[in-house]
Coordinates of C-alpha atoms in Angstrom, one line a residue:
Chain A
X1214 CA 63.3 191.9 33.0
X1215 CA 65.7 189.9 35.4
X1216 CA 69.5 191.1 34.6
X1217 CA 71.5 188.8 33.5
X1218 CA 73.8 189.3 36.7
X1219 CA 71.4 187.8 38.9
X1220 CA 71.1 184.5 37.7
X1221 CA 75.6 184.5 37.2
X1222 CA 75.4 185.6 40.9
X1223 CA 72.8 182.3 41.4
X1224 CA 74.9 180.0 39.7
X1225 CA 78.0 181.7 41.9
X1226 CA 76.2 180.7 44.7
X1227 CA 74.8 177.1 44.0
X1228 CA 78.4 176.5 42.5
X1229 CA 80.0 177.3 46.0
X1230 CA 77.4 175.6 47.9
X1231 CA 77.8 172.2 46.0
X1232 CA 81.7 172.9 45.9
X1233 CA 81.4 173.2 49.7
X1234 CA 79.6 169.7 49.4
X1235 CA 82.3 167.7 47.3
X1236 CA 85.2 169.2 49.7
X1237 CA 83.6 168.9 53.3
X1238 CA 80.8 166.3 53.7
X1239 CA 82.7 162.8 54.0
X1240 CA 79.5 161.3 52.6
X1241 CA 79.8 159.5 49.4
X1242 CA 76.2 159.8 48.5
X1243 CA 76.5 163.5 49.7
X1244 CA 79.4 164.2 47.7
X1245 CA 77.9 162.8 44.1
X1246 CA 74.6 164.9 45.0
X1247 CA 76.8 167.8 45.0
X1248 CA 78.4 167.3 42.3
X1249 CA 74.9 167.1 40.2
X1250 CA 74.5 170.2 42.2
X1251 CA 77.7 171.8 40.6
X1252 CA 76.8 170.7 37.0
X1253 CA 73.3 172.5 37.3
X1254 CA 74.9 175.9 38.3
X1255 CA 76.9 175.3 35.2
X1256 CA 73.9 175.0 33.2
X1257 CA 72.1 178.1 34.7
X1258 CA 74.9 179.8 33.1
X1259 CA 75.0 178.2 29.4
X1260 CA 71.4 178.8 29.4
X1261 CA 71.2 182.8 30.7
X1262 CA 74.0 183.6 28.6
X1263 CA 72.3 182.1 25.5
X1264 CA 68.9 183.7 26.4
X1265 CA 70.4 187.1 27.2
X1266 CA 73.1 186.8 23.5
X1267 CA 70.2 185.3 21.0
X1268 CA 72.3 182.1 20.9
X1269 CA 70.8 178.5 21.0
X1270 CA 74.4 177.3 22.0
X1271 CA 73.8 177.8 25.1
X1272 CA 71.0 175.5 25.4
X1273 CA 72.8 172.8 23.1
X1274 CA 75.8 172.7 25.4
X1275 CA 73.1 172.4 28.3
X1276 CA 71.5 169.4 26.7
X1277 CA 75.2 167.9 26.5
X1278 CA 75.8 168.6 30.0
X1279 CA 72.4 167.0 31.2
X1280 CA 73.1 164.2 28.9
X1281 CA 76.9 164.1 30.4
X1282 CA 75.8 164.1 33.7
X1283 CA 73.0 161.2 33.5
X1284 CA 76.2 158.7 32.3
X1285 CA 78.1 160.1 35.1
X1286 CA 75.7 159.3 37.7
X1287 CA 75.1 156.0 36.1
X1288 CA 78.8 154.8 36.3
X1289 CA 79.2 156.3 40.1
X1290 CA 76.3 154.7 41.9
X1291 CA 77.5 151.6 39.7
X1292 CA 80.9 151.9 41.7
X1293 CA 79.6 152.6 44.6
X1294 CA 77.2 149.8 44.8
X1295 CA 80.1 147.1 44.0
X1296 CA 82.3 148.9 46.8
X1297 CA 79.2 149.0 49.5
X1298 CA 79.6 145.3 48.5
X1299 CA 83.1 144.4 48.8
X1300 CA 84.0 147.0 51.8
X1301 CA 81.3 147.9 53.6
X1302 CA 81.8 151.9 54.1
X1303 CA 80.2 154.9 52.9
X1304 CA 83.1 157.4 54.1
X1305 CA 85.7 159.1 51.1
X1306 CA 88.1 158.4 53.5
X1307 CA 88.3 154.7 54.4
X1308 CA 88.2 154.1 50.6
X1309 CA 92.4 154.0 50.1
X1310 CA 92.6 150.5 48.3
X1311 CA 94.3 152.3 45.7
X1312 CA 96.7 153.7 47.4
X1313 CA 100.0 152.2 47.5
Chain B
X83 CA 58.4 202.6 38.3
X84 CA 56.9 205.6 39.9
X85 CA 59.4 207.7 37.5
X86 CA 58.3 205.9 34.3
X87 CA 54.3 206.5 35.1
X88 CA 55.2 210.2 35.8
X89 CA 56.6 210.8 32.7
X90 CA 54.6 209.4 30.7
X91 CA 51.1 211.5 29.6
X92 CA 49.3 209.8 27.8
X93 CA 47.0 207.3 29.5
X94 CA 47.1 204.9 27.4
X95 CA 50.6 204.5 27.1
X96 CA 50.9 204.8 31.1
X97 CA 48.6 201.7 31.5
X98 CA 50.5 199.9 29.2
X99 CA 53.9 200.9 30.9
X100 CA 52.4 200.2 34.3
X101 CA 51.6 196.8 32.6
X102 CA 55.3 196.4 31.1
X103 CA 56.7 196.9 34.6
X104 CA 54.1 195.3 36.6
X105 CA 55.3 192.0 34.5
X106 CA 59.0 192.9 34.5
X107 CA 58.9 193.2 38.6
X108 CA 56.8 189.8 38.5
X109 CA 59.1 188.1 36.6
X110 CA 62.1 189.8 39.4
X111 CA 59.4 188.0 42.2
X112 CA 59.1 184.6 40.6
X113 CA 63.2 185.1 40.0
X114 CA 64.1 186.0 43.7
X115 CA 61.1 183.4 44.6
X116 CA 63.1 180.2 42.9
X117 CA 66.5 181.5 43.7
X118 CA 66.4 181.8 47.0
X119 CA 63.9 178.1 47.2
X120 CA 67.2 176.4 45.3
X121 CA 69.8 178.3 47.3
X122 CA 68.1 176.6 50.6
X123 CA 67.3 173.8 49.3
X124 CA 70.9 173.8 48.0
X125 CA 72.5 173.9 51.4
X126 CA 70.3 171.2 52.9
X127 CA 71.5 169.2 50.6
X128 CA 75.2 169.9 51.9
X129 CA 74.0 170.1 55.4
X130 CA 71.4 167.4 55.8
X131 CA 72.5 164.5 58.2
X132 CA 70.5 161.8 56.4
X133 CA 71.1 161.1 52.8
X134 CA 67.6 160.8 52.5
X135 CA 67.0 164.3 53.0
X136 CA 69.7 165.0 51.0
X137 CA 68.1 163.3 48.1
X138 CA 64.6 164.4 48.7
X139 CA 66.1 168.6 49.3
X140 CA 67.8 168.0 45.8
X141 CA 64.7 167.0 44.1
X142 CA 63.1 170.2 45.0
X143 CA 66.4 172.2 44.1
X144 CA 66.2 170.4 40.8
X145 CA 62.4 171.7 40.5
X146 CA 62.9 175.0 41.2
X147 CA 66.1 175.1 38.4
X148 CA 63.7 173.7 36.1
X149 CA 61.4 176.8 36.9
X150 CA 64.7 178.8 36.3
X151 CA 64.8 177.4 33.1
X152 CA 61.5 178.5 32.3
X153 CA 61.7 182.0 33.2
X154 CA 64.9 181.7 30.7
X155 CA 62.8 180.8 28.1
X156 CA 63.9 177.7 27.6
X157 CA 60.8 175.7 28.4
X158 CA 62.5 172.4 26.7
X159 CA 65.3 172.0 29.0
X160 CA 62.9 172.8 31.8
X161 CA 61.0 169.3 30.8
X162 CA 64.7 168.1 29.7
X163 CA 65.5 168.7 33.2
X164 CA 62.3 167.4 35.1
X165 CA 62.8 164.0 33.0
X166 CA 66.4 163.5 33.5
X167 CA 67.3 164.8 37.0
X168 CA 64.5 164.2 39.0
X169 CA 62.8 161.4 37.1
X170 CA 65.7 159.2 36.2
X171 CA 68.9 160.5 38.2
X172 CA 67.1 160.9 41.7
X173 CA 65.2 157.6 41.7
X174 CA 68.4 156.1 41.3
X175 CA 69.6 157.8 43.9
X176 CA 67.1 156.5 45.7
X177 CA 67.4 152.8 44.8
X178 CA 70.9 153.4 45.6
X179 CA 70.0 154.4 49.1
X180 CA 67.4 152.2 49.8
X181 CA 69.9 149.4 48.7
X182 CA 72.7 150.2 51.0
X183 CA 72.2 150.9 54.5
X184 CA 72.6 154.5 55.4
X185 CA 72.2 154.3 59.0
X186 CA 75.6 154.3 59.7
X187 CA 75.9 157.2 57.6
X188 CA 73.1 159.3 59.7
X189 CA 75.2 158.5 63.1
X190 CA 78.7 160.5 61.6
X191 CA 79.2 163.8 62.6
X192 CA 79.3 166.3 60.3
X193 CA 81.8 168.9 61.4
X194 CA 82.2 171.6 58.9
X195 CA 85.4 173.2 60.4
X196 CA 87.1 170.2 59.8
X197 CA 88.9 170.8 57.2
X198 CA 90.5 174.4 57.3
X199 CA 92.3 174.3 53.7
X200 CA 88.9 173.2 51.9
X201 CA 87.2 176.2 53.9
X202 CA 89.8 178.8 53.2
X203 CA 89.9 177.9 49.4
X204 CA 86.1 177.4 48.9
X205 CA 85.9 180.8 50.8
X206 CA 88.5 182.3 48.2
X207 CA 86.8 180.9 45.2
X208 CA 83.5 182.5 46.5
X209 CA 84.9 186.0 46.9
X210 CA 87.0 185.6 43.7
X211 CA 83.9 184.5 42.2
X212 CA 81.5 187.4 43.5
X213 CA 84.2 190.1 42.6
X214 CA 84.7 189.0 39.1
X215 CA 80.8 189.5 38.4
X216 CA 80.0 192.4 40.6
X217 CA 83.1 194.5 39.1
X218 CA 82.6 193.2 35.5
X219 CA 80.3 195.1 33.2
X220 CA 79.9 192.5 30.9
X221 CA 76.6 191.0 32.6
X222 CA 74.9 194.1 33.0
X223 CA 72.2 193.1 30.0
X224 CA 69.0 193.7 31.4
X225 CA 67.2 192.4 27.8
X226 CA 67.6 189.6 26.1
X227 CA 68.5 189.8 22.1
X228 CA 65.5 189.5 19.8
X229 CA 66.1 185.6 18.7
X230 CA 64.4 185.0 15.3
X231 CA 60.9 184.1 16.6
X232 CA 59.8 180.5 15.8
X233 CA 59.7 177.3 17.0
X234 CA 61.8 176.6 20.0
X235 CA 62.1 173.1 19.3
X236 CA 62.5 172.7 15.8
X237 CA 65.3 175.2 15.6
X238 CA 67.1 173.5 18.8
X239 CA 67.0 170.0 16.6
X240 CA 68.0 172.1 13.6
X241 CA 70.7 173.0 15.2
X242 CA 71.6 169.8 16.6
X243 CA 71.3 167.6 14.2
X244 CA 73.4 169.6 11.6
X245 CA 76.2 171.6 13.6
X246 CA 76.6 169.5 16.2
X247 CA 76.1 165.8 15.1
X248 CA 79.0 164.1 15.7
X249 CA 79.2 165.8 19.4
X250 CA 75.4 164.3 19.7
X251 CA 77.0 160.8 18.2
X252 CA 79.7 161.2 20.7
X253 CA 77.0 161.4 23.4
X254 CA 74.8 158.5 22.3
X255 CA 78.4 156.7 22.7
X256 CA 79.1 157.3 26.0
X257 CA 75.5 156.8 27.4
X258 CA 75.5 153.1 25.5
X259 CA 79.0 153.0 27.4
X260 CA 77.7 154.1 30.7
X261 CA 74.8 151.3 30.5
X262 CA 76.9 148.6 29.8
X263 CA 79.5 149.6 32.6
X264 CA 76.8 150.4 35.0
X265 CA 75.3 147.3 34.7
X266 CA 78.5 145.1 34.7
X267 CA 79.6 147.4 37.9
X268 CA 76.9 146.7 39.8
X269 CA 76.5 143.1 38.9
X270 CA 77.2 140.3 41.3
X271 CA 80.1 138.2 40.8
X272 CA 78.8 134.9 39.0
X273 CA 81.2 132.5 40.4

């Protein structure tokens, strides 16, 4: 069988790689498809520790997370559609019209 | 593997231990096979210039999770995950796109030594990350617990439906929410 180390190490690695997404690309589609990427390493882990204990938690708290996620991206392409709208960017940066 | 056969006399028994570790060292294959297909597809996700890629490099991610799952023994949340991620979350992704014009987007540069703090602490949380697992012994389980056998699926919505139903209420809650914020996000101003 696989040990359970090597999918922790996977969902190490997809976690940095999508946490390298949300903190350098500038792209606001770019960083929200990193962040689904985040919430899947996240899930690799629920669901290899409950396979590898004998505990259906794990794959409860996945279905929460999956469930979770699908509001999330709901709400954020919502946002981001009404500020494509009103200011007409797709850079993190330029978007400071909450700032003081 | 070559130890194991050696040891063992019996023919039998050998064929069935060649059998045992010809599917254990499968299962490593198909493992290392999805892995390293996510891990790529991961980072052309991060480093694709078109969101479009992006999109299309996180659908096959997504896929090969889903295969993850399975090898987990989990096939529910493998289907779970084919339904939800790519079938709902990534064609809105790609209405999204297709709504807004990305060619703007595709001209930026992308310059990953930008920003030297983000580097330095994504590069700490990665080694950090790495040594906690390598020096741990906790996740050196090589089989998974006997589970009662049974039905997958009926003891997941056992389990659901009587420990955690108000979390799954909770849940049902904020989707409704997310649907009736979504929609009056992304509506146009009436007047």
């Amino acid at each position: 069988m696989v040990p359970l180390s090597w999918y922790i190490l996977l969902g190490v690695v997809l976690f940095v790689v999508g946490a390298a997404g949300v903190l350098l690309r500038r792209n606001i589609l770019v960083v929200l498809m990193s962040l689904e990427l985040l919430l899947n390493s996240v899930n690799i882990n629920f669901i290899a520790f409950g396979h590898y204990h004998g505990d259906l938690r794990g794959r409860i708290f996945a279905i929460f997370v999956i469930a979770i996620t699908a509001a999330e991206v709901a709400v954020a392409l919502g946002i981001l559609v009404a500020l494509v709208r009103n200011k007409s960017t797709l850079k993190v940066d330029d978007v400071t019209m909450m700032k003081g | 593997m070559h130890l194991m056969c050696g040891t063992i006399a019996n023919p039998v028994d050998s064929g069935r231990a060649i059998v045992r570790v010809g599917a254990a060292s499968m299962g490593q294959g198909f493992f290392l096979l999805f892995a390293a297909v996510s891990v790529i597809t991961a980072l052309t996700v991060v480093l694709a210039r078109n969101p479009i890629h992006s999109a299309l490099a996180l659908m096959a991610c997504f896929l090969q999770i889903s295969a993850i799952f399975v090898l987990l023994g989990a096939p529910l949340l493998a289907v779970i995950q084919i339904f939800v991620y790519v079938g709902a979350i990534m064609v809105l992704f790609l209405f999204v796109i297709m709504m807004i014009d990305v060619r703007e987007a595709v001209l930026q540069r992308f310059v990953p030594g930008g920003n030297l703090p983000a580097l330095v602490l994504l590069g700490l949380l990665g080694i950090e990350m790495l040594a906690l697992v390598l020096w741990s012994d906790r996740f050196s389980a090589t089989e998974p617990v006997a589970v009662s056998s049974g039905d997958e699926v009926r003891q997941l919505g056992t389990t659901l439906f009587a420990d955690y139903l108000l979390p799954f209420e909770v849940a049902s809650v904020i989707l409704l929410a997310a649907l009736v914020g979504a929609i009056v996000l992304a509506r146009r101003e009436s007047g």
